[in-house]
PDB file of C-alpha atoms and ligand atoms in Angstrom:
ATOM      1  CA  MET A   1      -0.231 -10.892  -1.474  1.00 94.00           C
ATOM      2  CA  ILE A   2       0.444 -12.986   1.628  1.00 95.00           C
ATOM      3  CA  ARG A   3       1.712 -12.399   5.137  1.00 95.00           C
ATOM      4  CA  TYR A   4       5.458 -12.907   5.326  1.00 90.00           C
ATOM      5  CA  ALA A   5       7.746 -13.636   8.206  1.00 75.00           C
ATOM      6  CA  VAL A   6       5.838 -12.895  11.365  1.00 80.00           C
ATOM      7  CA  LEU A   7       8.979 -12.369  13.409  1.00 89.00           C
ATOM      8  CA  SER A   8       9.547 -10.126  16.386  1.00 92.00           C
ATOM      9  CA  LYS A   9      11.987  -7.283  15.781  1.00 93.00           C
ATOM     10  CA  ALA A  10      14.543  -9.112  17.943  1.00 95.00           C
ATOM     11  CA  GLU A  11      14.200 -12.248  15.799  1.00 95.00           C
ATOM     12  CA  LEU A  12      14.575 -10.190  12.634  1.00 95.00           C
ATOM     13  CA  GLU A  13      17.659  -8.470  14.026  1.00 96.00           C
ATOM     14  CA  ALA A  14      19.137 -11.855  14.958  1.00 97.00           C
ATOM     15  CA  ARG A  15      18.801 -12.905  11.319  1.00 97.00           C
ATOM     16  CA  VAL A  16      20.525  -9.694  10.249  1.00 97.00           C
ATOM     17  CA  ASP A  17      23.358 -10.352  12.734  1.00 98.00           C
ATOM     18  CA  ALA A  18      23.794 -13.860  11.346  1.00 97.00           C
ATOM     19  CA  VAL A  19      24.371 -12.435   7.865  1.00 97.00           C
ATOM     20  CA  ASP A  20      26.558  -9.488   8.946  1.00 97.00           C
ATOM     21  CA  ALA A  21      27.488  -9.207  12.609  1.00 97.00           C
ATOM     22  CA  GLY A  22      28.544  -5.554  12.377  1.00 97.00           C
ATOM     23  CA  TRP A  23      25.713  -4.273  10.213  1.00 98.00           C
ATOM     24  CA  ARG A  24      23.390  -3.040  12.952  1.00 98.00           C
ATOM     25  CA  THR A  25      26.188  -1.043  14.596  1.00 98.00           C
ATOM     26  CA  ARG A  26      27.032   0.632  11.282  1.00 97.00           C
ATOM     27  CA  ALA A  27      23.339   1.212  10.623  1.00 97.00           C
ATOM     28  CA  ALA A  28      22.829   2.821  14.058  1.00 97.00           C
ATOM     29  CA  THR A  29      25.716   5.237  13.398  1.00 97.00           C
ATOM     30  CA  ARG A  30      24.053   6.313  10.170  1.00 97.00           C
ATOM     31  CA  ARG A  31      20.632   6.586  11.764  1.00 97.00           C
ATOM     32  CA  ASN A  32      22.014   8.828  14.527  1.00 97.00           C
ATOM     33  CA  ALA A  33      23.690  11.054  11.924  1.00 97.00           C
ATOM     34  CA  PHE A  34      20.404  11.432  10.009  1.00 97.00           C
ATOM     35  CA  ILE A  35      18.556  12.337  13.198  1.00 97.00           C
ATOM     36  CA  ALA A  36      21.219  14.928  14.092  1.00 97.00           C
ATOM     37  CA  ALA A  37      20.992  16.398  10.583  1.00 97.00           C
ATOM     38  CA  GLY A  38      17.201  16.174  10.375  1.00 97.00           C
ATOM     39  CA  LYS A  39      17.367  14.469   7.002  1.00 97.00           C
ATOM     40  CA  PHE A  40      18.555  11.419   5.090  1.00 97.00           C
ATOM     41  CA  GLN A  41      21.963  12.012   3.520  1.00 94.00           C
ATOM     42  CA  GLU A  42      24.654   9.540   2.493  1.00 94.00           C
ATOM     43  CA  ASP A  43      26.706   8.683  -0.559  1.00 91.00           C
ATOM     44  CA  ALA A  44      26.536   4.901  -0.354  1.00 94.00           C
ATOM     45  CA  SER A  45      23.872   2.874   1.420  1.00 95.00           C
ATOM     46  CA  ILE A  46      24.390  -0.437   3.213  1.00 95.00           C
ATOM     47  CA  TRP A  47      20.878  -1.916   3.325  1.00 95.00           C
ATOM     48  CA  SER A  48      21.597  -4.201   0.373  1.00 92.00           C
ATOM     49  CA  ASP A  49      24.214  -5.927   2.565  1.00 94.00           C
ATOM     50  CA  VAL A  50      21.361  -7.652   4.410  1.00 95.00           C
ATOM     51  CA  LYS A  51      19.093  -8.210   1.407  1.00 93.00           C
ATOM     52  CA  THR A  52      19.377 -11.986   1.631  1.00 92.00           C
ATOM     53  CA  VAL A  53      17.647 -11.929   5.042  1.00 94.00           C
ATOM     54  CA  PHE A  54      14.502 -10.672   3.355  1.00 94.00           C
ATOM     55  CA  MET A  55      14.885 -12.791   0.221  1.00 92.00           C
ATOM     56  CA  ASP A  56      14.956 -15.882   2.440  1.00 93.00           C
ATOM     57  CA  LEU A  57      12.022 -14.806   4.627  1.00 94.00           C
ATOM     58  CA  GLN A  58       9.978 -14.057   1.515  1.00 94.00           C
ATOM     59  CA  HIS A  59      10.908 -17.336  -0.215  1.00 94.00           C
ATOM     60  CA  ASP A  60      12.413 -15.296  -3.079  1.00 94.00           C
ATOM     61  CA  LYS A  61       9.059 -13.693  -3.865  1.00 95.00           C
ATOM     62  CA  CYS A  62       8.210 -10.008  -4.158  1.00 95.00           C
ATOM     63  CA  VAL A  63       6.569  -8.834  -0.937  1.00 96.00           C
ATOM     64  CA  PHE A  64       3.760  -7.072  -2.778  1.00 96.00           C
ATOM     65  CA  CYS A  65       2.936  -9.066  -5.924  1.00 97.00           C
ATOM     66  CA  GLU A  66       4.243 -12.590  -5.045  1.00 96.00           C
ATOM     67  CA  ARG A  67       6.274 -12.880  -8.239  1.00 94.00           C
ATOM     68  CA  VAL A  68       9.227 -15.225  -7.886  1.00 92.00           C
ATOM     69  CA  LEU A  69      12.456 -13.277  -8.315  1.00 88.00           C
ATOM     70  CA  GLY A  70      15.719 -14.722  -9.546  1.00 79.00           C
ATOM     71  CA  GLY A  71      19.379 -13.883  -9.459  1.00 69.00           C
ATOM     72  CA  LYS A  72      20.208 -14.973  -5.921  1.00 66.00           C
ATOM     73  CA  LEU A  73      22.987 -17.379  -6.899  1.00 65.00           C
ATOM     74  CA  THR A  74      24.638 -15.144  -9.488  1.00 64.00           C
ATOM     75  CA  GLY A  75      24.609 -12.092  -7.224  1.00 62.00           C
ATOM     76  CA  LYS A  76      22.633 -10.192  -9.864  1.00 64.00           C
ATOM     77  CA  SER A  77      19.494 -10.176  -7.804  1.00 68.00           C
ATOM     78  CA  GLU A  78      16.151  -8.974  -9.141  1.00 77.00           C
ATOM     79  CA  HIS A  79      15.187  -7.968  -5.601  1.00 80.00           C
ATOM     80  CA  ASP A  80      15.331  -4.373  -4.388  1.00 88.00           C
ATOM     81  CA  VAL A  81      15.363  -3.607  -0.687  1.00 93.00           C
ATOM     82  CA  GLU A  82      12.191  -1.603  -0.386  1.00 94.00           C
ATOM     83  CA  HIS A  83      11.634   1.031   2.322  1.00 96.00           C
ATOM     84  CA  PHE A  84       7.939   0.857   3.142  1.00 97.00           C
ATOM     85  CA  ARG A  85       8.063   4.405   4.502  1.00 98.00           C
ATOM     86  CA  PRO A  86      10.228   6.388   2.055  1.00 98.00           C
ATOM     87  CA  LYS A  87      13.564   7.377   3.558  1.00 96.00           C
ATOM     88  CA  GLY A  88      14.312  10.688   1.825  1.00 95.00           C
ATOM     89  CA  ARG A  89      11.038  12.363   0.845  1.00 97.00           C
ATOM     90  CA  VAL A  90       7.377  11.625   0.225  1.00 97.00           C
ATOM     91  CA  THR A  91       5.781  12.849  -2.978  1.00 96.00           C
ATOM     92  CA  ASN A  92       2.102  13.102  -3.833  1.00 93.00           C
ATOM     93  CA  TRP A  93       0.776   9.861  -5.257  1.00 92.00           C
ATOM     94  CA  PRO A  94      -0.702  10.756  -8.652  1.00 86.00           C
ATOM     95  CA  TYR A  95      -3.004   7.687  -8.858  1.00 80.00           C
ATOM     96  CA  PRO A  96      -2.432   5.057 -11.561  1.00 75.00           C
ATOM     97  CA  LYS A  97      -3.313   6.051 -15.109  1.00 76.00           C
ATOM     98  CA  ARG A  98      -6.766   4.687 -15.939  1.00 78.00           C
ATOM     99  CA  THR A  99      -9.680   5.350 -18.228  1.00 77.00           C
ATOM    100  CA  PRO A 100     -11.960   6.547 -16.766  1.00 78.00           C
ATOM    101  CA  LYS A 101      -9.665   8.465 -14.460  1.00 81.00           C
ATOM    102  CA  LEU A 102      -9.286   6.930 -11.016  1.00 83.00           C
ATOM    103  CA  THR A 103      -9.816   9.176  -8.003  1.00 84.00           C
ATOM    104  CA  TYR A 104     -10.831   8.515  -4.420  1.00 90.00           C
ATOM    105  CA  ALA A 105     -13.282  10.303  -2.168  1.00 89.00           C
ATOM    106  CA  PHE A 106     -10.532  10.667   0.456  1.00 91.00           C
ATOM    107  CA  GLY A 107      -7.129  12.347   0.568  1.00 91.00           C
ATOM    108  CA  THR A 108      -3.908  10.327   0.509  1.00 93.00           C
ATOM    109  CA  GLY A 109      -1.692  12.488   2.723  1.00 94.00           C
ATOM    110  CA  VAL A 110       0.531  15.520   2.372  1.00 94.00           C
ATOM    111  CA  PRO A 111       4.032  15.336   0.850  1.00 95.00           C
ATOM    112  CA  SER A 112       7.204  15.597   2.927  1.00 96.00           C
ATOM    113  CA  ASN A 113      10.591  17.022   1.945  1.00 96.00           C
ATOM    114  CA  THR A 114      12.431  14.853   4.431  1.00 96.00           C
ATOM    115  CA  GLY A 115      10.467  11.615   4.350  1.00 97.00           C
ATOM    116  CA  TYR A 116      10.990   9.134   7.163  1.00 98.00           C
ATOM    117  CA  TYR A 117      14.764   9.542   7.408  1.00 98.00           C
ATOM    118  CA  TRP A 118      14.876   8.047  10.912  1.00 98.00           C
ATOM    119  CA  LEU A 119      13.550   4.760   9.480  1.00 98.00           C
ATOM    120  CA  ALA A 120      16.150   4.480   6.697  1.00 97.00           C
ATOM    121  CA  TYR A 121      17.941   1.799   8.720  1.00 97.00           C
ATOM    122  CA  ASP A 122      15.018   0.273  10.611  1.00 97.00           C
ATOM    123  CA  VAL A 123      14.790  -3.387   9.589  1.00 96.00           C
ATOM    124  CA  GLU A 124      11.030  -3.370  10.210  1.00 95.00           C
ATOM    125  CA  ASN A 125      10.749  -0.803   7.430  1.00 97.00           C
ATOM    126  CA  TYR A 126      12.361  -3.190   4.913  1.00 96.00           C
ATOM    127  CA  ALA A 127      11.172  -5.857   2.533  1.00 95.00           C
ATOM    128  CA  CYS A 128      12.268  -7.154  -0.869  1.00 94.00           C
ATOM    129  CA  ALA A 129      10.220  -6.055  -3.852  1.00 95.00           C
ATOM    130  CA  CYS A 130      10.408  -6.499  -7.608  1.00 94.00           C
ATOM    131  CA  LYS A 131      11.258  -3.563  -9.846  1.00 93.00           C
ATOM    132  CA  GLY A 132       7.679  -3.471 -11.152  1.00 93.00           C
ATOM    133  CA  CYS A 133       6.386  -2.891  -7.631  1.00 95.00           C
ATOM    134  CA  ASN A 134       9.253  -0.840  -6.181  1.00 92.00           C
ATOM    135  CA  SER A 135      10.928   1.220  -8.920  1.00 89.00           C
ATOM    136  CA  ASP A 136       7.898   1.591 -11.178  1.00 89.00           C
ATOM    137  CA  ARG A 137       5.143   2.062  -8.608  1.00 92.00           C
ATOM    138  CA  LYS A 138       6.177   2.464  -4.969  1.00 93.00           C
ATOM    139  CA  ARG A 139       8.874   5.071  -5.601  1.00 95.00           C
ATOM    140  CA  ASP A 140       8.616   7.903  -3.024  1.00 96.00           C
ATOM    141  CA  TYR A 141       4.890   7.516  -2.449  1.00 97.00           C
ATOM    142  CA  PHE A 142       3.306   6.615   0.849  1.00 97.00           C
ATOM    143  CA  PRO A 143      -0.438   7.261   0.828  1.00 97.00           C
ATOM    144  CA  ILE A 144      -2.041   7.637   4.250  1.00 97.00           C
ATOM    145  CA  LEU A 145      -5.428   8.667   5.619  1.00 96.00           C
ATOM    146  CA  GLY A 146      -4.242  10.446   8.779  1.00 95.00           C
ATOM    147  CA  PRO A 147      -1.719  13.244   9.361  1.00 96.00           C
ATOM    148  CA  ARG A 148       1.899  12.606   8.347  1.00 96.00           C
ATOM    149  CA  GLY A 149       3.884  11.497  11.426  1.00 96.00           C
ATOM    150  CA  VAL A 150       6.610  13.674  12.895  1.00 96.00           C
ATOM    151  CA  ALA A 151      10.300  12.804  13.097  1.00 96.00           C
ATOM    152  CA  THR A 152      11.552   9.895  15.182  1.00 96.00           C
ATOM    153  CA  THR A 153       8.066   8.507  15.869  1.00 97.00           C
ATOM    154  CA  ASP A 154       8.304   4.715  15.991  1.00 97.00           C
ATOM    155  CA  ILE A 155       6.577   2.487  13.435  1.00 97.00           C
ATOM    156  CA  ALA A 156       3.840   1.169  15.750  1.00 96.00           C
ATOM    157  CA  THR A 157       2.816   4.709  16.701  1.00 97.00           C
ATOM    158  CA  LEU A 158       2.988   5.840  13.078  1.00 97.00           C
ATOM    159  CA  ASN A 159       0.787   2.958  11.983  1.00 97.00           C
ATOM    160  CA  ALA A 160      -1.824   3.981  14.554  1.00 96.00           C
ATOM    161  CA  SER A 161      -1.788   7.706  13.779  1.00 97.00           C
ATOM    162  CA  GLU A 162      -1.157   7.779  10.012  1.00 97.00           C
ATOM    163  CA  THR A 163      -3.428   4.907   8.932  1.00 97.00           C
ATOM    164  CA  PRO A 164      -1.297   3.754   5.968  1.00 98.00           C
ATOM    165  CA  LEU A 165      -3.416   2.963   2.926  1.00 97.00           C
ATOM    166  CA  LEU A 166      -1.016   0.351   1.611  1.00 98.00           C
ATOM    167  CA  LEU A 167      -0.831  -3.074   3.188  1.00 98.00           C
ATOM    168  CA  PHE A 168       2.658  -4.071   4.342  1.00 96.00           C
ATOM    169  CA  PRO A 169       2.803  -7.832   4.742  1.00 94.00           C
ATOM    170  CA  HIS A 170       6.130  -8.038   6.567  1.00 90.00           C
ATOM    171  CA  GLY A 171       7.420  -8.026  10.107  1.00 86.00           C
ATOM    172  CA  SER A 172       5.731  -8.018  13.482  1.00 89.00           C
ATOM    173  CA  LEU A 173       4.024  -4.664  12.774  1.00 91.00           C
ATOM    174  CA  GLY A 174       2.721  -5.621   9.343  1.00 92.00           C
ATOM    175  CA  ASP A 175      -0.680  -6.638   7.999  1.00 95.00           C
ATOM    176  CA  ASN A 176      -2.168  -9.972   6.999  1.00 96.00           C
ATOM    177  CA  PRO A 177      -3.246  -9.275   3.400  1.00 97.00           C
ATOM    178  CA  GLU A 178      -5.505 -12.332   3.302  1.00 97.00           C
ATOM    179  CA  LEU A 179      -7.793 -10.564   5.781  1.00 97.00           C
ATOM    180  CA  PHE A 180      -8.165  -7.729   3.250  1.00 98.00           C
ATOM    181  CA  ILE A 181      -7.733  -9.154  -0.271  1.00 98.00           C
ATOM    182  CA  THR A 182      -9.034 -12.320  -1.895  1.00 98.00           C
ATOM    183  CA  PHE A 183      -9.036 -13.538  -5.497  1.00 98.00           C
ATOM    184  CA  GLU A 184     -11.822 -14.402  -7.876  1.00 97.00           C
ATOM    185  CA  GLY A 185      -9.967 -16.431 -10.453  1.00 97.00           C
ATOM    186  CA  VAL A 186      -6.924 -14.314 -11.291  1.00 98.00           C
ATOM    187  CA  ILE A 187      -8.487 -11.037 -10.135  1.00 98.00           C
ATOM    188  CA  ALA A 188      -7.648  -9.517  -6.740  1.00 98.00           C
ATOM    189  CA  LYS A 189     -10.668  -8.120  -4.875  1.00 98.00           C
ATOM    190  CA  PRO A 190     -11.311  -6.525  -1.485  1.00 98.00           C
ATOM    191  CA  ILE A 191     -12.890  -8.996   0.952  1.00 98.00           C
ATOM    192  CA  HIS A 192     -14.876  -6.323   2.770  1.00 98.00           C
ATOM    193  CA  ALA A 193     -17.675  -4.383   1.077  1.00 97.00           C
ATOM    194  CA  THR A 194     -17.193  -1.219   3.145  1.00 96.00           C
ATOM    195  CA  GLY A 195     -14.957   0.413   5.738  1.00 96.00           C
ATOM    196  CA  LEU A 196     -11.243   0.943   6.182  1.00 96.00           C
ATOM    197  CA  GLU A 197     -10.466  -2.676   5.297  1.00 97.00           C
ATOM    198  CA  LYS A 198     -12.085  -2.210   1.881  1.00 97.00           C
ATOM    199  CA  ILE A 199     -10.303   1.114   1.308  1.00 96.00           C
ATOM    200  CA  ARG A 200      -6.861  -0.302   2.186  1.00 97.00           C
ATOM    201  CA  ALA A 201      -7.412  -3.374   0.012  1.00 97.00           C
ATOM    202  CA  GLN A 202      -8.601  -1.323  -2.973  1.00 96.00           C
ATOM    203  CA  VAL A 203      -5.779   1.224  -2.727  1.00 96.00           C
ATOM    204  CA  THR A 204      -3.198  -1.578  -2.482  1.00 97.00           C
ATOM    205  CA  ILE A 205      -4.676  -3.320  -5.539  1.00 97.00           C
ATOM    206  CA  ASP A 206      -4.759  -0.036  -7.487  1.00 95.00           C
ATOM    207  CA  PHE A 207      -1.353   1.182  -6.305  1.00 96.00           C
ATOM    208  CA  PHE A 208       0.544  -1.931  -7.376  1.00 96.00           C
ATOM    209  CA  SER A 209      -1.710  -2.532 -10.417  1.00 95.00           C
ATOM    210  CA  LEU A 210      -2.289  -6.059  -9.169  1.00 97.00           C
ATOM    211  CA  ASN A 211      -5.029  -6.648 -11.766  1.00 96.00           C
ATOM    212  CA  ASP A 212      -3.392  -4.859 -14.699  1.00 93.00           C
ATOM    213  CA  ARG A 213       0.007  -6.483 -15.041  1.00 95.00           C
ATOM    214  CA  GLU A 214       0.037  -9.294 -17.564  1.00 95.00           C
ATOM    215  CA  GLU A 215       2.934 -11.063 -15.848  1.00 94.00           C
ATOM    216  CA  LEU A 216       0.902 -11.353 -12.636  1.00 97.00           C
ATOM    217  CA  LEU A 217      -2.281 -12.459 -14.400  1.00 97.00           C
ATOM    218  CA  ALA A 218      -0.330 -15.115 -16.308  1.00 96.00           C
ATOM    219  CA  ASP A 219       1.374 -16.315 -13.108  1.00 97.00           C
ATOM    220  CA  ARG A 220      -1.991 -16.704 -11.389  1.00 98.00           C
ATOM    221  CA  ALA A 221      -3.548 -18.371 -14.422  1.00 98.00           C
ATOM    222  CA  ARG A 222      -0.759 -20.981 -14.516  1.00 98.00           C
ATOM    223  CA  VAL A 223      -1.175 -21.648 -10.799  1.00 98.00           C
ATOM    224  CA  ILE A 224      -4.945 -22.134 -11.161  1.00 98.00           C
ATOM    225  CA  ARG A 225      -4.560 -24.429 -14.166  1.00 98.00           C
ATOM    226  CA  GLU A 226      -2.072 -26.613 -12.326  1.00 98.00           C
ATOM    227  CA  LEU A 227      -4.152 -26.607  -9.163  1.00 98.00           C
ATOM    228  CA  PHE A 228      -7.349 -27.571 -10.991  1.00 98.00           C
ATOM    229  CA  LYS A 229      -5.661 -30.576 -12.613  1.00 98.00           C
ATOM    230  CA  THR A 230      -4.108 -31.592  -9.320  1.00 98.00           C
ATOM    231  CA  ILE A 231      -7.446 -31.403  -7.503  1.00 98.00           C
ATOM    232  CA  ARG A 232      -8.898 -33.751 -10.143  1.00 97.00           C
ATOM    233  CA  LEU A 233      -6.182 -36.293  -9.377  1.00 98.00           C
ATOM    234  CA  THR A 234      -7.391 -36.565  -5.777  1.00 97.00           C
ATOM    235  CA  SER A 235     -10.292 -38.607  -7.227  1.00 97.00           C
ATOM    236  CA  ASP A 236      -7.999 -41.002  -9.078  1.00 97.00           C
ATOM    237  CA  GLN A 237      -8.579 -44.738  -8.584  1.00 97.00           C
ATOM    238  CA  ASP A 238      -4.963 -45.280  -7.554  1.00 98.00           C
ATOM    239  CA  PRO A 239      -4.403 -44.340  -3.886  1.00 98.00           C
ATOM    240  CA  ALA A 240      -0.759 -43.499  -4.626  1.00 98.00           C
ATOM    241  CA  VAL A 241      -1.853 -40.934  -7.229  1.00 98.00           C
ATOM    242  CA  GLN A 242      -4.364 -39.513  -4.752  1.00 98.00           C
ATOM    243  CA  SER A 243      -1.664 -39.144  -2.087  1.00 98.00           C
ATOM    244  CA  ALA A 244       0.713 -37.444  -4.508  1.00 98.00           C
ATOM    245  CA  ALA A 245      -2.062 -35.068  -5.563  1.00 98.00           C
ATOM    246  CA  TYR A 246      -2.789 -34.044  -1.952  1.00 98.00           C
ATOM    247  CA  ARG A 247       0.919 -33.423  -1.368  1.00 98.00           C
ATOM    248  CA  ASP A 248       1.088 -31.310  -4.526  1.00 98.00           C
ATOM    249  CA  ILE A 249      -1.942 -29.272  -3.423  1.00 98.00           C
ATOM    250  CA  ASP A 250      -0.201 -28.561  -0.120  1.00 98.00           C
ATOM    251  CA  THR A 251       2.848 -27.352  -2.031  1.00 98.00           C
ATOM    252  CA  ILE A 252       0.942 -25.222  -4.537  1.00 98.00           C
ATOM    253  CA  THR A 253      -0.992 -23.480  -1.756  1.00 98.00           C
ATOM    254  CA  SER A 254       1.951 -23.048   0.625  1.00 97.00           C
ATOM    255  CA  ASN A 255       3.750 -19.748   1.164  1.00 95.00           C
ATOM    256  CA  LEU A 256       6.761 -21.220  -0.622  1.00 94.00           C
ATOM    257  CA  SER A 257       4.957 -21.191  -3.970  1.00 96.00           C
ATOM    258  CA  PRO A 258       4.181 -18.263  -6.270  1.00 95.00           C
ATOM    259  CA  GLN A 259       0.781 -16.575  -6.032  1.00 97.00           C
ATOM    260  CA  ALA A 260      -0.100 -18.575  -2.914  1.00 97.00           C
ATOM    261  CA  ALA A 261      -2.966 -16.265  -1.894  1.00 98.00           C
ATOM    262  CA  CYS A 262      -4.615 -16.768  -5.282  1.00 98.00           C
ATOM    263  CA  ALA A 263      -4.040 -20.532  -5.056  1.00 98.00           C
ATOM    264  CA  ARG A 264      -5.608 -20.712  -1.593  1.00 98.00           C
ATOM    265  CA  ALA A 265      -8.637 -18.705  -2.712  1.00 98.00           C
ATOM    266  CA  TYR A 266      -9.088 -21.029  -5.714  1.00 98.00           C
ATOM    267  CA  LEU A 267      -8.788 -24.157  -3.562  1.00 98.00           C
ATOM    268  CA  ALA A 268     -11.463 -22.813  -1.191  1.00 98.00           C
ATOM    269  CA  LEU A 269     -13.726 -22.092  -4.169  1.00 98.00           C
ATOM    270  CA  ALA A 270     -13.173 -25.573  -5.630  1.00 98.00           C
ATOM    271  CA  LYS A 271     -14.379 -27.095  -2.349  1.00 97.00           C
ATOM    272  CA  THR A 272     -17.502 -24.954  -2.015  1.00 98.00           C
ATOM    273  CA  THR A 273     -18.467 -24.127  -5.612  1.00 97.00           C
ATOM    274  CA  PRO A 274     -16.879 -26.658  -7.981  1.00 97.00           C
ATOM    275  CA  GLN A 275     -18.942 -25.481 -10.983  1.00 98.00           C
ATOM    276  CA  LYS A 276     -17.534 -21.949 -10.638  1.00 98.00           C
ATOM    277  CA  ALA A 277     -14.025 -23.378 -10.226  1.00 98.00           C
ATOM    278  CA  TRP A 278     -14.511 -25.329 -13.491  1.00 98.00           C
ATOM    279  CA  GLU A 279     -15.613 -22.184 -15.321  1.00 98.00           C
ATOM    280  CA  ILE A 280     -12.570 -20.294 -14.041  1.00 98.00           C
ATOM    281  CA  TYR A 281     -10.327 -23.149 -15.154  1.00 98.00           C
ATOM    282  CA  LEU A 282     -11.784 -22.915 -18.664  1.00 97.00           C
ATOM    283  CA  ASP A 283     -11.164 -19.139 -18.629  1.00 97.00           C
ATOM    284  CA  VAL A 284      -7.534 -19.412 -17.539  1.00 97.00           C
ATOM    285  CA  ASP A 285      -6.880 -22.261 -19.970  1.00 96.00           C
ATOM    286  CA  ARG A 286      -8.149 -20.081 -22.813  1.00 95.00           C
ATOM    287  CA  TYR A 287      -6.114 -17.155 -21.502  1.00 94.00           C
ATOM    288  CA  LEU A 288      -2.905 -19.197 -21.489  1.00 94.00           C
ATOM    289  CA  LYS A 289      -3.337 -20.688 -24.972  1.00 88.00           C
ATOM    290  CA  PRO A 290      -0.654 -19.231 -27.245  1.00 81.00           C
ATOM    291  CA  ALA A 291      -2.050 -16.739 -29.775  1.00 71.00           C
ATOM    292  CA  ARG A 292      -2.189 -18.211 -33.280  1.00 64.00           C
TER     293      ARG A 292
HETATM  294 ZN1   ZN B 301       6.285  -7.127  -7.142  1.00 51.01          ZN
END
């Protein structure tokens, strides 16, 4: 998970206007109707009309798991517009299924019949997510440590009072996940040993099953294998090969590439502890070998 698109709200809205000049006016009409009614209610939503804004800002990657999503050119996009705070209701998060059973020593917030209806059309409540993260896992859950915020409270105030347990790596009010989560090989781990930072990292890893989804582990393994081989080429006798290798490392570890946070953690490890980086390379190479 990486930080995406550190834009002010005004900059984000300008991008929305460039895609659909009338969208924010239509969205405001709907928002006002929800506030008057005290709930989210509509037959057909319009947030998908501005989906490409978020696809572009996120370099066509899922905001939570960094998988590259397709379908942009055909119009059959694999991206869903995700509401970080659920728009219609909040249900109790049942914890992911694990053996032994996973529970926390802290509560994760009370449910809500109305959700955060006043944020249904707030662009700072949006991001693009894959179906594995959004439809399968995020759903109507929004675990928090503090009390559930009351209607029409703005996002900055909600963030301060609710203490969301999930990291949201988007927008000016979001988090920088690389201050919370690092990677040891393909495995996501909290950076901090204690405190709120550790709790938020661990819940985010558990919530989105970042270490249990084979597609994510395979993505990270492929990135590490490629990065290891590229790092080796920086020692090549031919200066042109060396230069190409350094350029490739920049690309592999840039936000444009899949699993960039994992790639950056592996590059840092290769510089400080090359023996450990070699052992991880051997592990991922074995992992990626086709089963016979
Ligand atoms: Zn995802």
